[in-house]
Tab-separated table of C-alpha atoms in Angstrom:
chain	number	residue	atom	x	y	z
Q	1425	MET	CA	67.871	171.356	98.920
Q	1426	ALA	CA	67.600	174.880	100.233
Q	1427	PRO	CA	64.136	175.475	101.749
Q	1428	GLU	CA	63.724	178.862	100.049
Q	1429	ILE	CA	64.278	177.257	96.653
Q	1430	GLN	CA	62.106	174.215	97.171
Q	1431	SER	CA	58.843	176.041	96.595
Q	1432	LEU	CA	60.162	177.489	93.357
Q	1433	PHE	CA	61.310	174.185	91.943
Q	1434	PRO	CA	58.818	171.488	92.776
Q	1435	SER	CA	59.661	169.381	91.816
Q	1436	THR	CA	67.186	140.540	100.030
Q	1437	THR	CA	69.633	140.499	101.087
Q	1438	ALA	CA	73.071	141.515	99.914
Q	1439	VAL	CA	73.208	138.353	97.875
Q	1440	LEU	CA	70.362	139.434	95.636
Q	1441	LEU	CA	72.019	142.763	95.008
Q	1442	LEU	CA	75.383	141.225	94.266
Q	1443	LEU	CA	73.817	138.766	91.861
Q	1444	GLY	CA	71.692	141.532	90.278
Q	1445	ALA	CA	68.578	139.433	90.706
Q	1446	CYS	CA	65.390	140.571	89.070
Q	1447	LEU	CA	61.748	139.948	89.743
Q	1448	SER	CA	58.909	138.853	87.566
Q	1449	ALA	CA	55.576	140.642	87.512
Q	1450	ALA	CA	54.140	137.813	89.594
Q	1451	ALA	CA	56.773	138.363	92.251
Q	1452	VAL	CA	55.942	142.038	92.362
Q	1453	ALA	CA	52.280	141.238	92.894
Q	1454	ALA	CA	53.222	139.004	95.792
Q	1455	LEU	CA	55.365	141.676	97.431
Q	1456	GLY	CA	54.448	142.946	100.858
Q	1457	ALA	CA	55.367	140.337	103.468
Q	1458	ALA	CA	57.540	141.833	106.187
Q	1459	ASP	CA	60.308	139.335	105.663
Q	1460	ASP	CA	60.226	139.397	101.849
Q	1461	ALA	CA	63.808	139.900	100.742
Q	1462	SER	CA	63.098	140.629	97.084
Q	1463	ARG	CA	62.929	143.953	95.253
Q	1464	PRO	CA	60.075	144.868	92.903
Q	1465	ALA	CA	60.555	145.336	89.209
Q	1466	VAL	CA	60.733	149.016	88.309
Q	1467	PRO	CA	57.936	150.625	86.295
Q	1468	LEU	CA	59.181	152.836	83.484
Q	1469	PRO	CA	57.480	155.699	81.669
Q	1470	GLY	CA	55.427	154.277	78.830
Q	1471	GLY	CA	54.886	150.928	80.526
Q	1472	GLY	CA	56.969	147.836	81.066
Q	1473	ALA	CA	59.511	147.201	83.785
Q	1474	ARG	CA	63.276	147.278	83.768
Q	1475	ARG	CA	64.773	144.311	85.564
Q	1476	VAL	CA	68.407	145.379	85.850
Q	1477	LEU	CA	69.187	146.642	89.363
Q	1478	PHE	CA	71.801	149.208	90.277
Q	1479	ALA	CA	74.541	147.568	92.323
Q	1480	ASN	CA	77.939	149.046	93.204
Q	1481	GLY	CA	78.556	146.993	96.346
Q	1482	LEU	CA	78.170	150.038	98.617
Q	1483	ARG	CA	76.157	150.366	101.815
Q	1484	LEU	CA	74.443	147.071	102.308
Q	1485	THR	CA	73.247	148.822	105.465
Q	1486	PRO	CA	71.989	152.443	105.516
Q	1487	GLN	CA	74.697	155.087	105.190
Q	1488	MET	CA	75.936	156.909	108.281
Q	1489	GLY	CA	77.786	160.193	108.347
Q	1490	TRP	CA	77.466	163.982	108.556
Q	1491	ASN	CA	76.178	166.621	106.154
Q	1492	SER	CA	76.739	170.373	106.274
Q	1493	TRP	CA	73.326	171.676	105.188
Q	1494	ASN	CA	70.973	171.457	108.167
Q	1495	HIS	CA	73.219	173.490	110.449
Q	1496	PHE	CA	75.586	175.498	108.240
Q	1497	GLN	CA	73.649	175.802	104.970
Q	1498	CYS	CA	75.874	177.958	102.717
Q	1499	ASP	CA	78.143	179.140	105.545
Q	1500	ILE	CA	80.658	176.387	104.896
Q	1501	ASN	CA	84.402	176.258	104.286
Q	1502	GLU	CA	87.269	173.797	104.392
Q	1503	ALA	CA	88.136	174.652	108.002
Q	1504	VAL	CA	84.619	173.681	109.103
Q	1505	VAL	CA	84.893	170.384	107.258
Q	1506	ARG	CA	88.324	169.581	108.681
Q	1507	ARG	CA	87.179	170.377	112.217
Q	1508	THR	CA	84.118	168.214	111.681
Q	1509	ALA	CA	86.244	165.258	110.585
Q	1510	ASP	CA	88.412	165.744	113.662
Q	1511	ALA	CA	85.341	165.916	115.896
Q	1512	LEU	CA	83.777	162.757	114.453
Q	1513	VAL	CA	86.908	160.897	115.486
Q	1514	ALA	CA	87.392	162.633	118.859
Q	1515	THR	CA	83.790	162.110	119.998
Q	1516	GLY	CA	83.751	158.451	119.027
Q	1517	LEU	CA	81.048	159.038	116.406
Q	1518	ALA	CA	83.313	157.749	113.653
Q	1519	LYS	CA	83.868	154.546	115.611
Q	1520	ALA	CA	80.097	154.289	116.067
Q	1521	GLY	CA	79.732	154.139	112.270
Q	1522	TYR	CA	79.477	157.732	111.029
Q	1523	LYS	CA	81.983	157.561	108.172
Q	1524	TYR	CA	80.834	160.021	105.512
Q	1525	VAL	CA	81.734	163.712	105.774
Q	1526	ASN	CA	79.457	165.289	103.189
Q	1527	LEU	CA	79.613	168.751	101.654
Q	1528	ASP	CA	76.213	170.053	100.646
Q	1529	ASP	CA	75.402	173.063	98.462
Q	1530	CYS	CA	77.694	176.102	98.002
Q	1531	TRP	CA	81.108	174.401	97.925
Q	1532	ALA	CA	81.912	175.234	94.269
Q	1533	ASP	CA	82.788	178.401	92.407
Q	1534	TYR	CA	79.881	180.282	90.817
Q	1535	GLN	CA	80.774	179.272	87.234
Q	1536	ARG	CA	82.643	176.465	85.545
Q	1537	THR	CA	86.103	176.961	84.095
Q	1538	LYS	CA	86.582	177.793	80.405
Q	1539	GLU	CA	87.130	174.074	79.823
Q	1540	GLY	CA	83.796	173.291	81.487
Q	1541	TYR	CA	85.040	171.898	84.787
Q	1542	MET	CA	83.473	172.479	88.174
Q	1543	ILE	CA	85.993	173.810	90.711
Q	1544	ALA	CA	85.958	174.592	94.417
Q	1545	ASN	CA	85.187	178.132	95.573
Q	1546	PRO	CA	88.698	179.620	95.920
Q	1547	LYS	CA	87.687	181.775	98.900
Q	1548	THR	CA	86.105	179.074	101.046
Q	1549	PHE	CA	87.978	175.992	99.801
Q	1550	PRO	CA	91.367	177.417	98.743
Q	1551	SER	CA	93.156	174.066	99.090
Q	1552	GLY	CA	90.702	172.369	96.734
Q	1553	ILE	CA	88.561	169.280	97.162
Q	1554	LYS	CA	91.368	166.789	96.463
Q	1555	ALA	CA	93.362	168.073	99.450
Q	1556	LEU	CA	90.223	168.015	101.596
Q	1557	ALA	CA	89.469	164.442	100.562
Q	1558	ASP	CA	93.019	163.440	101.420
Q	1559	TYR	CA	92.629	164.968	104.878
Q	1560	VAL	CA	89.294	163.263	105.513
Q	1561	HIS	CA	90.694	159.945	104.295
Q	1562	SER	CA	93.667	160.330	106.644
Q	1563	LYS	CA	91.158	160.243	109.507
Q	1564	GLY	CA	89.723	156.961	108.308
Q	1565	LEU	CA	86.612	158.711	106.941
Q	1566	LYS	CA	85.068	159.275	103.499
Q	1567	LEU	CA	84.286	162.526	101.695
Q	1568	GLY	CA	80.947	163.317	100.084
Q	1569	ILE	CA	80.045	166.086	97.656
Q	1570	TYR	CA	76.910	167.676	96.215
Q	1571	SER	CA	75.470	168.654	92.858
Q	1572	SER	CA	72.109	168.916	91.114
Q	1573	ALA	CA	70.416	167.271	88.135
Q	1574	GLY	CA	69.838	170.746	86.731
Q	1575	THR	CA	71.722	173.716	85.310
Q	1576	ARG	CA	72.249	175.204	88.799
Q	1577	THR	CA	72.122	173.875	92.344
Q	1578	CYS	CA	69.299	174.886	94.680
Q	1579	SER	CA	71.188	177.838	96.190
Q	1580	ASN	CA	71.945	179.175	92.689
Q	1581	ARG	CA	75.490	179.778	93.938
Q	1582	MET	CA	77.121	177.060	91.869
Q	1583	PRO	CA	76.546	175.149	88.618
Q	1584	GLY	CA	74.589	171.928	88.467
Q	1585	SER	CA	75.686	168.863	86.525
Q	1586	LEU	CA	72.976	168.683	83.860
Q	1587	GLY	CA	74.773	168.107	80.558
Q	1588	HIS	CA	78.107	167.645	82.343
Q	1589	GLU	CA	77.483	164.314	84.042
Q	1590	ASP	CA	80.472	162.390	82.657
Q	1591	LYS	CA	82.912	165.238	83.180
Q	1592	ASP	CA	81.733	165.889	86.730
Q	1593	ALA	CA	81.692	162.224	87.734
Q	1594	LYS	CA	85.264	161.765	86.515
Q	1595	THR	CA	86.301	164.982	88.249
Q	1596	PHE	CA	84.771	163.845	91.524
Q	1597	ALA	CA	86.479	160.475	91.177
Q	1598	SER	CA	89.852	162.125	90.491
Q	1599	TRP	CA	89.478	164.115	93.706
Q	1600	GLY	CA	88.821	160.962	95.737
Q	1601	VAL	CA	85.155	161.661	96.408
Q	1602	ASP	CA	83.228	158.748	97.947
Q	1603	TYR	CA	79.621	159.999	97.954
Q	1604	LEU	CA	77.396	162.182	95.781
Q	1605	LYS	CA	74.182	163.811	96.952
Q	1606	TYR	CA	72.368	164.756	93.749
Q	1607	ASP	CA	69.607	167.381	94.051
Q	1608	ASN	CA	66.767	168.330	91.710
Q	1609	CYS	CA	66.753	172.118	91.167
Q	1610	TYR	CA	66.830	174.188	87.939
Q	1611	ARG	CA	65.486	171.355	85.838
Q	1612	ASP	CA	65.009	171.454	82.073
Q	1613	GLY	CA	61.751	169.501	81.857
Q	1614	THR	CA	63.463	166.164	81.257
Q	1615	PRO	CA	62.002	163.416	83.500
Q	1616	GLU	CA	63.854	162.608	86.711
Q	1617	THR	CA	64.280	159.014	85.579
Q	1618	VAL	CA	66.378	160.319	82.675
Q	1619	ARG	CA	68.416	162.993	84.457
Q	1620	PHE	CA	69.231	160.934	87.542
Q	1621	GLY	CA	69.938	157.946	85.313
Q	1622	ARG	CA	72.576	159.876	83.379
Q	1623	MET	CA	74.551	160.588	86.526
Q	1624	SER	CA	74.155	156.976	87.641
Q	1625	ARG	CA	75.820	155.774	84.445
Q	1626	ALA	CA	78.493	158.466	84.719
Q	1627	LEU	CA	79.378	157.424	88.251
Q	1628	LYS	CA	79.614	153.764	87.241
Q	1629	ASN	CA	82.000	154.794	84.466
Q	1630	SER	CA	84.066	157.139	86.638
Q	1631	GLY	CA	86.571	154.512	87.751
Q	1632	ARG	CA	85.779	154.913	91.453
Q	1633	PRO	CA	83.004	153.454	93.652
Q	1634	ILE	CA	80.872	156.456	94.646
Q	1635	PHE	CA	77.782	156.176	96.815
Q	1636	TYR	CA	74.876	157.749	94.926
Q	1637	SER	CA	72.203	159.549	96.962
Q	1638	LEU	CA	69.257	160.718	94.840
Q	1639	CYS	CA	67.624	163.869	96.251
Q	1640	GLU	CA	64.545	163.783	94.023
Q	1641	TRP	CA	62.099	164.757	96.857
Q	1642	GLY	CA	59.717	161.878	96.109
Q	1643	TYR	CA	57.787	163.633	93.336
Q	1644	MET	CA	57.828	160.763	90.819
Q	1645	GLU	CA	57.447	158.023	93.450
Q	1646	VAL	CA	61.196	157.581	93.396
Q	1647	PRO	CA	61.211	154.469	95.640
Q	1648	LYS	CA	59.646	152.565	92.746
Q	1649	TRP	CA	62.593	153.275	90.424
Q	1650	GLY	CA	65.409	154.645	92.595
Q	1651	GLY	CA	66.920	151.208	93.104
Q	1652	MET	CA	67.633	151.043	89.405
Q	1653	TYR	CA	69.981	154.015	89.656
Q	1654	GLY	CA	71.248	154.696	93.184
Q	1655	ASN	CA	71.989	153.642	96.742
Q	1656	SER	CA	69.386	155.856	98.446
Q	1657	TRP	CA	66.622	158.202	97.410
Q	1658	ARG	CA	64.834	161.044	99.140
Q	1659	THR	CA	61.179	160.239	99.683
Q	1660	THR	CA	60.271	163.684	101.047
Q	1661	GLY	CA	60.910	167.402	100.877
Q	1662	ASP	CA	63.434	168.995	103.223
Q	1663	ILE	CA	63.067	168.105	106.882
Q	1664	ILE	CA	62.029	170.838	109.326
Q	1665	ASP	CA	63.488	170.853	112.843
Q	1666	THR	CA	60.104	170.609	114.549
Q	1667	TRP	CA	58.080	167.774	116.030
Q	1668	SER	CA	55.360	167.962	113.366
Q	1669	GLY	CA	57.850	168.451	110.521
Q	1670	MET	CA	59.883	165.425	111.550
Q	1671	LEU	CA	56.792	163.227	111.865
Q	1672	ASP	CA	55.473	164.382	108.499
Q	1673	ASN	CA	58.676	163.216	106.806
Q	1674	ILE	CA	58.722	159.803	108.429
Q	1675	ASP	CA	55.011	159.273	107.651
Q	1676	ARG	CA	55.615	159.999	103.965
Q	1677	ASN	CA	58.617	157.699	103.995
Q	1678	ASP	CA	56.640	154.905	105.644
Q	1679	ALA	CA	54.397	154.512	102.611
Q	1680	TYR	CA	57.324	153.044	100.646
Q	1681	ALA	CA	58.759	150.651	103.235
Q	1682	ARG	CA	58.656	147.636	100.935
Q	1683	TYR	CA	61.058	149.196	98.422
Q	1684	ALA	CA	64.027	149.483	100.809
Q	1685	LYS	CA	66.601	146.712	100.616
Q	1686	PRO	CA	70.340	146.271	101.220
Q	1687	GLY	CA	72.138	148.623	98.842
Q	1688	GLY	CA	69.065	150.844	98.285
Q	1689	TRP	CA	67.395	152.875	101.028
Q	1690	ASN	CA	64.418	155.174	101.481
Q	1691	ASP	CA	65.637	158.551	102.760
Q	1692	PRO	CA	63.301	160.844	104.762
Q	1693	ASP	CA	66.166	163.405	104.941
Q	1694	MET	CA	68.982	164.097	107.348
Q	1695	LEU	CA	68.882	164.102	111.137
Q	1696	GLU	CA	68.046	167.297	113.019
Q	1697	VAL	CA	69.174	165.878	116.370
Q	1698	GLY	CA	71.151	168.570	118.202
Q	1699	ASN	CA	70.017	171.580	116.181
Q	1700	GLY	CA	67.724	172.877	118.915
Q	1701	GLY	CA	64.261	172.834	117.382
Q	1702	MET	CA	62.977	169.913	119.452
Q	1703	ALA	CA	63.167	168.735	123.051
Q	1704	TYR	CA	65.395	165.868	124.153
Q	1705	ASN	CA	62.596	163.274	124.213
Q	1706	GLU	CA	61.459	164.411	120.750
Q	1707	TYR	CA	64.967	163.913	119.372
Q	1708	VAL	CA	64.962	160.430	120.928
Q	1709	VAL	CA	61.773	159.737	118.932
Q	1710	HIS	CA	63.382	161.216	115.796
Q	1711	PHE	CA	66.444	158.981	116.072
Q	1712	SER	CA	64.377	155.907	117.004
Q	1713	LEU	CA	62.048	156.292	114.015
Q	1714	TRP	CA	64.964	156.766	111.601
Q	1715	ALA	CA	66.653	153.697	113.107
Q	1716	ILE	CA	63.694	151.320	112.850
Q	1717	ALA	CA	62.839	152.652	109.371
Q	1718	LYS	CA	66.367	151.850	108.119
Q	1719	ALA	CA	66.753	155.491	107.128
Q	1720	PRO	CA	70.231	156.925	106.502
Q	1721	LEU	CA	71.708	158.233	109.752
Q	1722	VAL	CA	73.294	161.452	108.528
Q	1723	ILE	CA	74.029	163.932	111.319
Q	1724	GLY	CA	72.960	167.502	110.611
Q	1725	CYS	CA	74.246	169.384	113.664
Q	1726	ASP	CA	77.600	170.976	114.514
Q	1727	VAL	CA	79.494	168.016	115.949
Q	1728	THR	CA	82.358	170.281	117.077
Q	1729	ARG	CA	79.993	171.667	119.732
Q	1730	VAL	CA	77.830	168.645	120.385
Q	1731	SER	CA	76.221	168.430	123.829
Q	1732	LYS	CA	76.488	165.381	126.057
Q	1733	GLU	CA	72.761	164.694	125.570
Q	1734	THR	CA	72.991	164.917	121.794
Q	1735	LEU	CA	76.080	162.730	121.712
Q	1736	GLY	CA	74.248	160.178	123.836
Q	1737	ILE	CA	71.439	159.977	121.308
Q	1738	LEU	CA	73.632	159.819	118.219
Q	1739	SER	CA	76.050	157.244	119.650
Q	1740	ASN	CA	73.562	154.781	121.175
Q	1741	ALA	CA	75.055	151.534	119.913
Q	1742	GLU	CA	71.911	149.459	120.519
Q	1743	VAL	CA	69.727	151.807	118.490
Q	1744	ILE	CA	72.326	152.039	115.720
Q	1745	ALA	CA	72.436	148.235	115.626
Q	1746	ILE	CA	68.722	148.185	114.753
Q	1747	ASN	CA	69.369	150.539	111.851
Q	1748	GLN	CA	72.417	148.606	110.677
Q	1749	ASP	CA	70.937	145.126	111.036
Q	1750	ARG	CA	72.168	142.930	108.189
Q	1751	MET	CA	68.670	141.850	107.100
Q	1752	GLY	CA	67.940	145.376	105.924
Q	1753	VAL	CA	64.171	145.182	106.435
Q	1754	GLN	CA	62.586	148.610	106.861
Q	1755	GLY	CA	60.313	148.695	109.902
Q	1756	ASN	CA	56.955	150.380	109.470
Q	1757	LYS	CA	53.834	151.526	111.250
Q	1758	VAL	CA	51.698	148.451	112.013
Q	1759	LYS	CA	49.024	149.703	114.434
Q	1760	LYS	CA	47.274	152.921	115.433
Q	1761	TYR	CA	45.176	153.559	118.533
Q	1762	GLY	CA	43.209	156.737	117.921
Q	1763	ASN	CA	45.126	159.721	116.560
Q	1764	ASP	CA	48.173	159.704	118.799
Q	1765	LEU	CA	49.256	156.179	119.765
Q	1766	GLU	CA	51.173	153.968	117.353
Q	1767	VAL	CA	53.127	150.735	117.121
Q	1768	TRP	CA	55.996	150.390	114.651
Q	1769	ALA	CA	57.775	147.089	114.030
Q	1770	GLY	CA	60.463	145.575	111.857
Q	1771	GLN	CA	62.156	142.229	111.339
Q	1772	LEU	CA	65.745	141.859	112.551
Q	1773	SER	CA	68.264	139.086	112.078
Q	1774	ARG	CA	68.283	136.020	114.355
Q	1775	HIS	CA	64.449	135.962	114.423
Q	1776	ARG	CA	64.277	139.144	116.505
Q	1777	LYS	CA	61.855	142.051	116.163
Q	1778	ALA	CA	62.344	145.771	116.714
Q	1779	VAL	CA	59.219	147.318	118.227
Q	1780	LEU	CA	58.647	151.023	118.807
Q	1781	LEU	CA	55.748	152.362	120.885
Q	1782	LEU	CA	55.065	156.009	119.989
Q	1783	ASN	CA	52.933	158.595	121.769
Q	1784	ARG	CA	52.395	161.553	119.437
Q	1785	GLY	CA	50.134	163.294	121.935
Q	1786	ALA	CA	51.380	166.400	123.722
Q	1787	THR	CA	49.558	166.281	127.038
Q	1788	ARG	CA	49.438	162.910	128.764
Q	1789	SER	CA	51.148	159.559	129.156
Q	1790	ALA	CA	49.407	156.548	127.698
Q	1791	SER	CA	49.566	152.777	127.799
Q	1792	ILE	CA	50.420	151.273	124.400
Q	1793	THR	CA	50.231	147.573	123.521
Q	1794	ALA	CA	52.162	145.753	120.839
Q	1795	ALA	CA	50.181	142.600	120.127
Q	1796	TRP	CA	51.997	139.707	118.487
Q	1797	PRO	CA	49.752	139.529	115.383
Q	1798	ASP	CA	50.394	143.230	114.741
Q	1799	VAL	CA	54.189	143.037	115.001
Q	1800	GLY	CA	54.585	139.765	113.103
Q	1801	ILE	CA	55.264	137.351	115.950
Q	1802	ARG	CA	53.499	133.988	115.909
Q	1803	ARG	CA	50.931	133.304	118.592
Q	1804	GLY	CA	52.379	131.442	121.540
Q	1805	VAL	CA	55.944	132.693	121.040
Q	1806	THR	CA	57.633	133.933	124.211
Q	1807	VAL	CA	60.180	136.732	124.083
Q	1808	GLU	CA	62.603	138.708	126.163
Q	1809	ALA	CA	62.307	142.481	125.738
Q	1810	ARG	CA	65.364	144.700	125.658
Q	1811	ASP	CA	64.801	148.439	126.220
Q	1812	VAL	CA	67.522	149.896	123.998
Q	1813	TRP	CA	67.358	153.403	125.462
Q	1814	LYS	CA	67.592	152.248	129.071
Q	1815	HIS	CA	70.083	149.509	128.077
Q	1816	GLU	CA	68.287	146.952	130.192
Q	1817	THR	CA	66.290	143.784	129.666
Q	1818	LEU	CA	62.810	143.978	131.160
Q	1819	PRO	CA	62.099	141.537	134.006
Q	1820	GLY	CA	60.111	138.465	133.064
Q	1821	ARG	CA	59.103	137.157	129.681
Q	1822	PHE	CA	56.259	138.112	127.412
Q	1823	THR	CA	53.762	136.012	125.464
Q	1824	GLY	CA	51.041	137.445	123.244
Q	1825	SER	CA	51.789	141.125	123.709
Q	1826	LEU	CA	54.003	143.784	125.287
Q	1827	THR	CA	52.523	146.849	126.975
Q	1828	ALA	CA	54.318	149.951	128.235
Q	1829	VAL	CA	53.381	153.414	129.446
Q	1830	VAL	CA	54.809	156.091	127.139
Q	1831	GLY	CA	55.043	159.785	127.940
Q	1832	PRO	CA	53.817	162.596	125.671
Q	1833	HIS	CA	55.963	163.237	122.588
Q	1834	SER	CA	57.989	160.180	123.539
Q	1835	CYS	CA	58.607	156.591	122.567
Q	1836	LYS	CA	59.939	153.309	123.853
Q	1837	LEU	CA	62.058	151.117	121.607
Q	1838	PHE	CA	62.526	147.406	122.239
Q	1839	VAL	CA	64.283	144.469	120.679
Q	1840	LEU	CA	62.232	141.303	121.189
Q	1841	THR	CA	64.145	138.018	121.185
Q	1842	PRO	CA	62.345	134.637	121.157
Q	1843	VAL	CA	63.200	132.324	124.051
Q	1844	PRO	CA	62.209	128.724	124.849
Q	1845	ARG	CA	59.073	128.490	126.969
């Protein structure tokens, strides 16, 4: 959503998803264990809980790709998108997992056709979206598109899909679209659960599997019901390319960690890595937090001009592996020392743990300890610690805790693997 509009319009496992399992109220009350693989029942307006879960078989790990908004905003055209697809392949980012090439706002003509169809802006996308999708698909990638659950999108430069959900979903499917980011501007007063639900049903009836990304901004506690309708849901307002802005988004997202599961992900917004608002070590923190929190890894910079440092962050296979771990357990903040020092942890497959030591302070290095009870490791267990940014296993083995010195506005990210004593 465009920042200038936001203030005006406030706003488990794969098996469970595939089986469409549902939870009882007792199971919801018991929710909260780090390794709990179940999803809570969804509260509905007026009481009760709907027990049918949205499942389209897509993204049993968080989505990875690129989106045009953070860098280009409305200055987008088909040449930019084609060059981006080329660059994702040439840089190796596509091979690293970044498959979606997503158009954000401003791709469509200002008004619908006489027949009520949304069409591409003839000046910026003269070949049309179908031809663009074909090109992106030819590169082994997938094309994403954007609309809003309102009469207009957030830029007010193109129509929204409110009242046209079925027509738009079928149009997108006919073009070969693989992903829909659905924003929340120019609303009509109808609850989000209704408007986003209409597009969910339309996409399921479109004849094509389309990843559904709800951009509801977290106003109606969307993590509690988003899994009923989509594959991911924004838990925050738009990200700001600053240290404090990035941390604010991930803190808000952290409150809903228990609702993320394979096929349905909490989304603290797209990555700012490479856009220039933060220092290198701060972007390392940004990427590390999104990885351990199982947030979508959607690049927001110009990948046709990506620096070596930025490419190194975005393509770190060991960090990506934490994000894409098949268990799909969102890591969360488990310990604070004062105002600046934190420990984040999350369960990984094969009995491993991801542990992030974060120093939010701006002035001095600090020693941070991850104690086993805090990160969910049983007392007496011995582990090896892999530093995934240095790509090296620390010497020795650790029992009871792991301590490291972390610089200001920096982090250290480890994978802890149990070993026989």
